[in-house]
CSV table of C-alpha atoms and ligand atoms in Angstrom, one decimal:
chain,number,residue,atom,x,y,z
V,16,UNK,CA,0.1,37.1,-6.4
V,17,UNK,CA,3.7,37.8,-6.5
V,18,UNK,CA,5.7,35.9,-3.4
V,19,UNK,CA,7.0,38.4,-0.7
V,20,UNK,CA,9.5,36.1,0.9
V,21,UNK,CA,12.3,38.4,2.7
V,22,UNK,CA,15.7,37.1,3.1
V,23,UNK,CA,15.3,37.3,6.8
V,24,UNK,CA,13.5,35.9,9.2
V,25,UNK,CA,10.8,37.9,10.4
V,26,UNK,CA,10.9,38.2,14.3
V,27,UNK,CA,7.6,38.6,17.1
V,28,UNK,CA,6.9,42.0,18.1
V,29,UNK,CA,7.8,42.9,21.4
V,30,UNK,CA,8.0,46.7,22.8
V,31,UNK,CA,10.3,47.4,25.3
V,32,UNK,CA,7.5,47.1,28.5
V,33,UNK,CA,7.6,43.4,27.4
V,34,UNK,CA,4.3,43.4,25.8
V,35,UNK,CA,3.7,40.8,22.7
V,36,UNK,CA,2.1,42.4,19.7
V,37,UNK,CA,-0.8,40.3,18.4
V,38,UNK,CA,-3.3,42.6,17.4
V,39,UNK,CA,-3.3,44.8,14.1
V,40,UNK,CA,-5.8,47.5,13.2
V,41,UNK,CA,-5.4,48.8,9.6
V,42,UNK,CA,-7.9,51.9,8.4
V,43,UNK,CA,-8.2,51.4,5.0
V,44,UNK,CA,-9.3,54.5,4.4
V,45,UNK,CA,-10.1,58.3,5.8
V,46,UNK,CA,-13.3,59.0,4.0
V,47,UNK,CA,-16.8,57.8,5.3
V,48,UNK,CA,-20.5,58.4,4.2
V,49,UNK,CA,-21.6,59.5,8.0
V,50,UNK,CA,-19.9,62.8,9.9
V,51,UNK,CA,-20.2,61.8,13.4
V,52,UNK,CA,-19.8,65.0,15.5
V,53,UNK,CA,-17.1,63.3,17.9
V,54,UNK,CA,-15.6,62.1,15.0
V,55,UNK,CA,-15.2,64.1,12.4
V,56,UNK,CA,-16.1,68.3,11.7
V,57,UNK,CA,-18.3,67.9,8.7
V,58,UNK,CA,-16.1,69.8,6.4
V,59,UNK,CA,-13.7,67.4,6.3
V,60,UNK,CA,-10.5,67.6,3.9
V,61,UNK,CA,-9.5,63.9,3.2
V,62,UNK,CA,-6.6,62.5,1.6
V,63,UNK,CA,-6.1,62.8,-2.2
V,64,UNK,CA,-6.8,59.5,-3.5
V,65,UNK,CA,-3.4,58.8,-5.0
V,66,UNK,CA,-1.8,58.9,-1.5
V,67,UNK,CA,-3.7,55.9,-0.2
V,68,UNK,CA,-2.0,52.3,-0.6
V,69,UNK,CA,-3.1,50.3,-3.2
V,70,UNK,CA,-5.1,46.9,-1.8
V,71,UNK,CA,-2.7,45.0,-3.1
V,72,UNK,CA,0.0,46.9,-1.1
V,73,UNK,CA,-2.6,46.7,2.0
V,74,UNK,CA,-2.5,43.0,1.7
V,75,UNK,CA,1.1,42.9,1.6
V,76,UNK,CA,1.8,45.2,4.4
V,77,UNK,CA,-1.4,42.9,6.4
V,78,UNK,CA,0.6,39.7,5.4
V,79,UNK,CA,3.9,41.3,6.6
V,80,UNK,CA,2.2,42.0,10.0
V,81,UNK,CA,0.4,37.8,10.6
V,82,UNK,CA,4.7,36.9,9.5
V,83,UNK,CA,5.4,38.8,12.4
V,84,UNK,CA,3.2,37.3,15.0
V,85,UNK,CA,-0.4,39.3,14.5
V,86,UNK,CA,-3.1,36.6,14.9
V,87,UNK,CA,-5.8,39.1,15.0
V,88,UNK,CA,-6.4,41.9,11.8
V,89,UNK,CA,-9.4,44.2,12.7
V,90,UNK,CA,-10.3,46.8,9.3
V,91,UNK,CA,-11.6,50.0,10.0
V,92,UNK,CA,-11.7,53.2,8.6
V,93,UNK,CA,-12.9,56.1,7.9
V,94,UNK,CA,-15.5,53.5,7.0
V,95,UNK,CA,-13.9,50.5,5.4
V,96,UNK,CA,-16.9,49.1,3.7
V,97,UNK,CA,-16.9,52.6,1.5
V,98,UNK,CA,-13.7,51.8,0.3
V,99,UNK,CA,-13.6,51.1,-3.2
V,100,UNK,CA,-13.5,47.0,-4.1
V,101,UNK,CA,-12.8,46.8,-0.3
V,102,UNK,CA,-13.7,42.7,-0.6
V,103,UNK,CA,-10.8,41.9,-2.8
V,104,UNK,CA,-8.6,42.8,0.2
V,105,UNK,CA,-10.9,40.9,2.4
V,106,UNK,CA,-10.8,38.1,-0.2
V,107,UNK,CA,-7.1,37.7,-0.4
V,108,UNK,CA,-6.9,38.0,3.6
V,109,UNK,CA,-9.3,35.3,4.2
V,110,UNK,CA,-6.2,33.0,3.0
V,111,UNK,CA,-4.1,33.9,6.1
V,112,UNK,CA,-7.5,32.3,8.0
V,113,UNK,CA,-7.3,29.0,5.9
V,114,UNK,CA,-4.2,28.8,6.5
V,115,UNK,CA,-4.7,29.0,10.5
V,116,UNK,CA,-1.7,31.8,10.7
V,117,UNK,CA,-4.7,34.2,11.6
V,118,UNK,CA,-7.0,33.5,14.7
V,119,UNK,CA,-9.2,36.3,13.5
V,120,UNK,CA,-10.0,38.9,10.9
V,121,UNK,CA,-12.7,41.3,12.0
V,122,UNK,CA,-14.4,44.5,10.7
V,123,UNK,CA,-15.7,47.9,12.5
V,124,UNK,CA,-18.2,49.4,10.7
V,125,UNK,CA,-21.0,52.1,10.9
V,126,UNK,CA,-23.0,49.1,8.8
V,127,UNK,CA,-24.6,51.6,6.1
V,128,UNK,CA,-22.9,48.6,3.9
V,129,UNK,CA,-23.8,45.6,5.6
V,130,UNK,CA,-26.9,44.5,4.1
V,131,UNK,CA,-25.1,44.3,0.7
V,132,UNK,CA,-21.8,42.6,2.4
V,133,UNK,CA,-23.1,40.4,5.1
V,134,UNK,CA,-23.2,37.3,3.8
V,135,UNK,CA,-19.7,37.3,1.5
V,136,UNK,CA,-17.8,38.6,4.6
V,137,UNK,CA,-19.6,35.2,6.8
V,138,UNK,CA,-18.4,32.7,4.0
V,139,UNK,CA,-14.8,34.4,3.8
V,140,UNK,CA,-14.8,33.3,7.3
V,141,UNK,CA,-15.2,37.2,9.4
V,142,UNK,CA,-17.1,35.2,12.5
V,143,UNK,CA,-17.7,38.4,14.9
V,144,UNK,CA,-18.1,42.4,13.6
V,145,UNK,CA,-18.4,45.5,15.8
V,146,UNK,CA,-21.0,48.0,14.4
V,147,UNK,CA,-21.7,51.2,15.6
V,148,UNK,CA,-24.8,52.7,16.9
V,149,UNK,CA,-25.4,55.5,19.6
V,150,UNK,CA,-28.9,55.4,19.3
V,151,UNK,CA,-32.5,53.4,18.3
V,152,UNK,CA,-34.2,57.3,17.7
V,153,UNK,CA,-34.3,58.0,14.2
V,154,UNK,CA,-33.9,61.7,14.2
V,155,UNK,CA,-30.8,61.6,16.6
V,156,UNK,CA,-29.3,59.1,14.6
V,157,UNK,CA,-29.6,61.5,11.8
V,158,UNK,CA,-28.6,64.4,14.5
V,159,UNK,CA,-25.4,62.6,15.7
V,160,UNK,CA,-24.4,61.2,12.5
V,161,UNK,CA,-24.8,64.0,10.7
V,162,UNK,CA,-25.8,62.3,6.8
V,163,UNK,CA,-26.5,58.3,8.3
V,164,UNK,CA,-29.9,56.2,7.7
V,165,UNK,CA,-31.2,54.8,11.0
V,166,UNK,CA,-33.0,51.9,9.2
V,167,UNK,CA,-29.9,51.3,7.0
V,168,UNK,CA,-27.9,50.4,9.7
V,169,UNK,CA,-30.7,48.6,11.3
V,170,UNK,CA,-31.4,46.2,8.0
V,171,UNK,CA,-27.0,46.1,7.9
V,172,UNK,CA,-27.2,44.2,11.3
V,173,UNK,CA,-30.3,41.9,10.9
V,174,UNK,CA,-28.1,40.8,7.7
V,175,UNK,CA,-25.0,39.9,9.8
V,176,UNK,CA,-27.0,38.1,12.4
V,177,UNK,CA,-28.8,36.3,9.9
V,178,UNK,CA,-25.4,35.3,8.2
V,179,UNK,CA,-24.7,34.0,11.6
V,180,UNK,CA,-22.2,37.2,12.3
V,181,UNK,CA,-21.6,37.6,15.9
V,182,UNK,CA,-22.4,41.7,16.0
V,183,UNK,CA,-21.0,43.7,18.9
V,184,UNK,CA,-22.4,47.3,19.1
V,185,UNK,CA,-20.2,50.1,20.1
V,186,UNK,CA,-21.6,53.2,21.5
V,187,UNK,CA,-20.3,56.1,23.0
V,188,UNK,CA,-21.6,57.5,25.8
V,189,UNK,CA,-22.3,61.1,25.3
V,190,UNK,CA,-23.5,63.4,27.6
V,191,UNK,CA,-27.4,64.8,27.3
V,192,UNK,CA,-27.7,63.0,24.1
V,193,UNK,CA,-27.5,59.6,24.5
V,194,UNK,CA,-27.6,59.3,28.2
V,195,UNK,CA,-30.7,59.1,28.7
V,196,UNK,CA,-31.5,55.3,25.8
V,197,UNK,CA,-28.3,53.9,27.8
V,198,UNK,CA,-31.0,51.4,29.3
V,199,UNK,CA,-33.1,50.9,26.6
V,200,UNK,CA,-30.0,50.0,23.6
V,201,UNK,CA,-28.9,48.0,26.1
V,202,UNK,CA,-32.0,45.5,26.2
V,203,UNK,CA,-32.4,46.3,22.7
V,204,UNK,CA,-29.0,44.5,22.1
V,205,UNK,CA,-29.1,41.6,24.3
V,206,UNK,CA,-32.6,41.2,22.9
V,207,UNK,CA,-30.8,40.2,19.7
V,208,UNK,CA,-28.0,38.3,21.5
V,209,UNK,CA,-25.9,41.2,20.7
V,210,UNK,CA,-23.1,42.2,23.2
V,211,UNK,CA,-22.4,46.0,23.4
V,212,UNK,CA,-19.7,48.1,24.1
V,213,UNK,CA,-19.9,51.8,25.5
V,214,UNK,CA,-17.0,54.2,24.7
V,215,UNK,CA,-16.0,57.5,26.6
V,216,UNK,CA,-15.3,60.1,24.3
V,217,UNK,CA,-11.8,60.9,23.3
V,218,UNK,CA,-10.1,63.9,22.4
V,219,UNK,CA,-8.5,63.1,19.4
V,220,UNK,CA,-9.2,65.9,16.2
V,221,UNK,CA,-10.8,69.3,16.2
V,222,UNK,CA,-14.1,69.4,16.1
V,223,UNK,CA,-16.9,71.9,16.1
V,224,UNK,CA,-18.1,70.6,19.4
V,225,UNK,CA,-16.5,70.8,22.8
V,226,UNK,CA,-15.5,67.7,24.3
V,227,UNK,CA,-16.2,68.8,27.8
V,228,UNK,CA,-19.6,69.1,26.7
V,229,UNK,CA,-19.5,65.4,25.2
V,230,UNK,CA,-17.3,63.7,27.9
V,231,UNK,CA,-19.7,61.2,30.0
V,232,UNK,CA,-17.6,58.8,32.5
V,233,UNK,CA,-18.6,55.8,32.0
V,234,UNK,CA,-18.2,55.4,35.9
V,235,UNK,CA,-21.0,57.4,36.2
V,236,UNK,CA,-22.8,55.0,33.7
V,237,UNK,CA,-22.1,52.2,35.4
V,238,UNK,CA,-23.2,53.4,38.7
V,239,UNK,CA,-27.1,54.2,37.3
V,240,UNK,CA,-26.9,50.2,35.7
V,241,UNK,CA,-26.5,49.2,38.7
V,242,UNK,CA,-29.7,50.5,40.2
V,243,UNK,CA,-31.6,47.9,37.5
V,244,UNK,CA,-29.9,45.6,36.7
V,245,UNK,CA,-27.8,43.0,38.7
V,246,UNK,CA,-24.0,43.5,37.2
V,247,UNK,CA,-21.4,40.4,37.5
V,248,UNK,CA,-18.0,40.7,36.3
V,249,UNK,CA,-17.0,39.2,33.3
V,250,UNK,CA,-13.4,37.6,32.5
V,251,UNK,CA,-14.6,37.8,28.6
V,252,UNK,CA,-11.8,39.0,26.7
V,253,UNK,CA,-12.2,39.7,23.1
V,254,UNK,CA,-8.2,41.0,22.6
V,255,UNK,CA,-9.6,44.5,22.8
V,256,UNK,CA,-9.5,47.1,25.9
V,257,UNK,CA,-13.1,46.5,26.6
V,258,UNK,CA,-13.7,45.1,30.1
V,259,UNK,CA,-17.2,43.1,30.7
V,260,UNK,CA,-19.9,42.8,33.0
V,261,UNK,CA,-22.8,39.9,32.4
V,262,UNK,CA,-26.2,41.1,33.2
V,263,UNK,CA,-28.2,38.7,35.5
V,264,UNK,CA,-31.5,40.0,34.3
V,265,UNK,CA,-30.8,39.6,30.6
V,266,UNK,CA,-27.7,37.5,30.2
V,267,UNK,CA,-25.9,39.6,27.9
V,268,UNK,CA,-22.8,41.1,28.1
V,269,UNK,CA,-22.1,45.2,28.5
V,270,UNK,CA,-18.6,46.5,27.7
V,271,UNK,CA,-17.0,49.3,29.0
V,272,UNK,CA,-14.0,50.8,27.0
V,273,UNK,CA,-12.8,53.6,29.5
V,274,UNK,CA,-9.3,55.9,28.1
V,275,UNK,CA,-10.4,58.2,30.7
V,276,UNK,CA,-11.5,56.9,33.0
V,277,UNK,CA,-9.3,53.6,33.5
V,278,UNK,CA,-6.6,53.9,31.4
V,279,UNK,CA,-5.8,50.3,29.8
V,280,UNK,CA,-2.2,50.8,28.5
V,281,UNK,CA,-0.8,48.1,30.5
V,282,UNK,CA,-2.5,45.3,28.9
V,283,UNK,CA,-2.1,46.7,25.1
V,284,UNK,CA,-1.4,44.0,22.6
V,285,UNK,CA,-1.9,46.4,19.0
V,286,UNK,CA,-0.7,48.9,16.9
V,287,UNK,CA,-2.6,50.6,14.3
V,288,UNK,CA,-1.7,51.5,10.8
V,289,UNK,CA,-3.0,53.9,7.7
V,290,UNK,CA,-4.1,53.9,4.6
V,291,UNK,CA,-1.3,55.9,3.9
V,292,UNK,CA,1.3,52.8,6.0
V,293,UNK,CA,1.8,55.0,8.4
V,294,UNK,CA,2.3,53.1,11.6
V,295,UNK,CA,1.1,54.4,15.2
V,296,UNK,CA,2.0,52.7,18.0
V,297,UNK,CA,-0.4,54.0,20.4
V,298,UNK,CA,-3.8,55.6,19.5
V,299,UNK,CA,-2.9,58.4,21.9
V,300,UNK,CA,0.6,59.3,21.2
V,301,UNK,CA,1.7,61.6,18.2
V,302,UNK,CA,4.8,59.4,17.1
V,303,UNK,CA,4.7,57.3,14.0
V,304,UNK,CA,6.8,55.6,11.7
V,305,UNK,CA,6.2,55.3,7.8
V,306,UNK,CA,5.7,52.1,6.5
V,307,UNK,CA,5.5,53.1,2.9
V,308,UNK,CA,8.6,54.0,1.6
V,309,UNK,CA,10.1,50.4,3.2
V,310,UNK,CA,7.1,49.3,1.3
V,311,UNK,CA,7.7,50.0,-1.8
V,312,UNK,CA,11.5,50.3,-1.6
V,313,UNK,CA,12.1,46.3,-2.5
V,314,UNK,CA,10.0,43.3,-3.3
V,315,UNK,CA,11.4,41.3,-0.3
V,316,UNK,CA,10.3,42.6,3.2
V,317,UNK,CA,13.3,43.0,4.7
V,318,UNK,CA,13.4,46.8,4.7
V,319,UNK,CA,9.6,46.6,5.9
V,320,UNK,CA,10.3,44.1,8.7
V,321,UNK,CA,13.4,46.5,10.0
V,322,UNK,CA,10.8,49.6,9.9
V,323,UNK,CA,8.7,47.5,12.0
V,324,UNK,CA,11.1,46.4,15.1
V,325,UNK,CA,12.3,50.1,15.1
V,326,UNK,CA,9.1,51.4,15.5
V,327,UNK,CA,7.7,48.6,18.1
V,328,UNK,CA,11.4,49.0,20.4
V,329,UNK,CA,9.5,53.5,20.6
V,330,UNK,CA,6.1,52.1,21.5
V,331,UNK,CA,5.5,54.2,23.9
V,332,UNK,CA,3.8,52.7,27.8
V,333,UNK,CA,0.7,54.6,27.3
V,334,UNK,CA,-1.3,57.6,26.0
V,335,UNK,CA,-1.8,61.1,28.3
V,336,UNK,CA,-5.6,61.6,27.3
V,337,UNK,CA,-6.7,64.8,29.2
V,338,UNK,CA,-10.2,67.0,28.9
V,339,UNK,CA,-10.6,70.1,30.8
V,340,UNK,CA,-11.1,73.4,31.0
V,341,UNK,CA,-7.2,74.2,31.1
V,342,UNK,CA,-6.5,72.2,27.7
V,343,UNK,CA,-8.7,73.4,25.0
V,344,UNK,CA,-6.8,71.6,21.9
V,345,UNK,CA,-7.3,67.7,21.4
V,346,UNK,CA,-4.6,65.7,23.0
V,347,UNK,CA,-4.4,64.4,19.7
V,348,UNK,CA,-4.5,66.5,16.6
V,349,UNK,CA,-5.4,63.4,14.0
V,350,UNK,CA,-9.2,62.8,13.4
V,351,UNK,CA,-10.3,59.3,15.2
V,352,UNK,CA,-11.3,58.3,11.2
V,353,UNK,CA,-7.8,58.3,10.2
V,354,UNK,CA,-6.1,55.9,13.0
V,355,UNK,CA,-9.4,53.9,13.4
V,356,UNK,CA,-11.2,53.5,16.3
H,413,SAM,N1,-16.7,54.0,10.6
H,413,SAM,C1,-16.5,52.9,11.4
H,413,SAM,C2,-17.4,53.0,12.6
H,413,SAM,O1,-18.0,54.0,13.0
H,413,SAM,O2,-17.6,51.9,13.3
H,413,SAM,C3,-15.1,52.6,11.9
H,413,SAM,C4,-14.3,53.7,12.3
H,413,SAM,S1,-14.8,54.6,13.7
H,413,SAM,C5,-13.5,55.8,13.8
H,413,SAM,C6,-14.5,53.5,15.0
H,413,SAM,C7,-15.1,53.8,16.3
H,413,SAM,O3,-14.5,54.9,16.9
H,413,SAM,C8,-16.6,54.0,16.3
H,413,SAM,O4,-17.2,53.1,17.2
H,413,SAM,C9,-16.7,55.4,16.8
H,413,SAM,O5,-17.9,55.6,17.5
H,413,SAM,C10,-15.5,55.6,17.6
H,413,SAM,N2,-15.1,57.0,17.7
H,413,SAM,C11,-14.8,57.9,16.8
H,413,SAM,N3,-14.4,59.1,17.3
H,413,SAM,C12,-14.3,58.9,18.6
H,413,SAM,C13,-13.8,59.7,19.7
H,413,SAM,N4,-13.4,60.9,19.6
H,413,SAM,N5,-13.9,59.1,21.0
H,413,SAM,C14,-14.3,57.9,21.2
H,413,SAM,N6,-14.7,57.1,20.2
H,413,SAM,C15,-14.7,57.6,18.9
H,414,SF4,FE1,-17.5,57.7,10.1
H,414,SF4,FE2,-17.1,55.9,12.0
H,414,SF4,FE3,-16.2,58.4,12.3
H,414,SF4,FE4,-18.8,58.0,12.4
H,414,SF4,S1,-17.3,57.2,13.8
H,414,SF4,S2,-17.8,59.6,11.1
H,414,SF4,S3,-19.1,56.3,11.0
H,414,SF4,S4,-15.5,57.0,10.8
């Protein structure tokens, strides 16, 4: 591999609200095998091919990133196990782990893919993987996903747990479809030792259906848990937005990741970037910086690592998420499959 030493010594990353950037989330591609309906309309137009970075120019960008202070690399996508040859890039990664300058490299995936990858992503070291499920019923699964395999996704998790993966599932709470298994995925999850995250609905993309329709507050949720099960809170922190609560009853953990309700800006440690090295700052904000053309510009990093501090000194203090009747266009006009969830 060629050696990307820049001239200059790259510097942390921190925005002008005094927040340390630690956290990078890299999509490494658009495209994905399922069409979830808050996720994506299911005639999607994707990128042409040739505009994606190449893995080799992933890694470098990734590498570029842990230089600047990122301890924690998440891949998502689109799906990221779809991506073609997708564990070369977690191959060369996994060095950054050896060589302790990451704390953690980490996957979110819809698991279609896991049976097949499980046990090469345990041995290059990923410890803990979020999958994502929004329901045990078959026929919803196919109803919500649009094109996904229930038992697929199933068999993708019982690989990672017998690798000795530490899954997290992530479900998002969506009204009149869902609502009603929130109890049951929940023991279903701890049953396996599994924590499990539940998501409001975000407005980001157009999709066919209407988001007021969709939006479930997770205060509301919360509220019916209560009448089961005993709820303590948790100071688990996993360097995400997710805030826990322990369950007496079954020890397990629940998550609650609330844009909407709770806004979690102040806390935010990450920025997300392309396929395409385009760099967002803040999942909810429109502004952006390209990575690419710094990229591929020079060898050294020296132009990238400039790109970088001008974009982090615009991260903006938070996003302006809004659903209701007044705003009928997403607050965001990207698809969530292109920033990464
Ligand atoms: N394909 C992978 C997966 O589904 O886990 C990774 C990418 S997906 C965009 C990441 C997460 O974003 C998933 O948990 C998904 O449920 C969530 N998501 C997608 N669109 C969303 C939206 N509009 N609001 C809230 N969560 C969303
Ligand atoms: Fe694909 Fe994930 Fe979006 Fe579902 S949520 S369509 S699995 S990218």
């Amino acid at each position: 591999m060629l050696d990307h030493a820049a001239s200059v010594r790259p510097q942390p990353m921190i925005d002008p609200f005094g927040r340390g950037i630690d956290y990078l989330r890299v999509s490494v591609t658009d495209r994905c095998d399922f069409r979830c309906v808050y996720c994506m309309a299911e005639n999607m137009t994707f990128l042409p091919k040739k505009d994606l970075l190449t893995l080799e120019e992933l890694d470098r960008l990734c590498s570029a990133f842990i230089d600047k202070g990122v301890r924690k690399l998440r891949l998502t996508g689109g799906e990221p196990l779809v991506r073609k040859d997708v564990m070369t890039l977690f191959r060369s990664l996994s060095r950054h782990l050896d060589a302790g300058a990451l704390d953690e490299l980490t996957v979110t995936t819809n698991g279609s893919q896991l049976a097949k990858y499980a046990s090469e992503l345990a041995a290059l070291g990923v410890r803990r993987i979020n999958v994502s499920l929004d329901t045990l019923n078959p026929a919803l699964f196919r109803t919500i996903t649009r094109w996904g395999d229930l038992g697929d996704v199933l068999g993708g998790i019982d690989a990672a747990l017998a690798a000795g993966i530490h899954v997290k599932i992530n479900t998002v709470a969506l009204k009149g479809v869902n609502e009603a298994e929130i109890e049951e995925l929940i023991a279903w999850a701890h049953g396996k030792g599994m924590d499990i995250s539940f998501i409001e609905v975000m407005p980001l993309g157009d999709i066919e259906p209407s988001r007021l329709d969709q939006y479930l507050p997770l205060s509301v949720v919360r509220a019916r848990l209560m009448d089961r099960w005993t709820l303590t809170e948790s100071d688990h922190r996993t360097g995400g937005p997710a805030r826990y609560v322990t369950v007496n009853e079954t020890g397990g953990r629940i998550g609650f990741i609330t844009p909407m309700t709770h806004n979690f800006c102040e806390s935010c440690n990450r920025v997300r970037i392309t396929c395409t090295g385009t760099l967002f700052m803040c999942l909810g904000q429109e502004d952006a910086a390209d990575l690419r053309a710094p990229l591929r510009a020079s060898e050294a990093n020296d132009l990238l690592y400039a790109a970088i501090d001008r974009a982090i000194a615009r991260k903006p203090k938070g996003h302006d998420f809004v659903i209701d009747r007044r705003t009928k266009r997403p607050s965001v006009t990207r698809h969530m499959s292109m920033t990464g969830g």
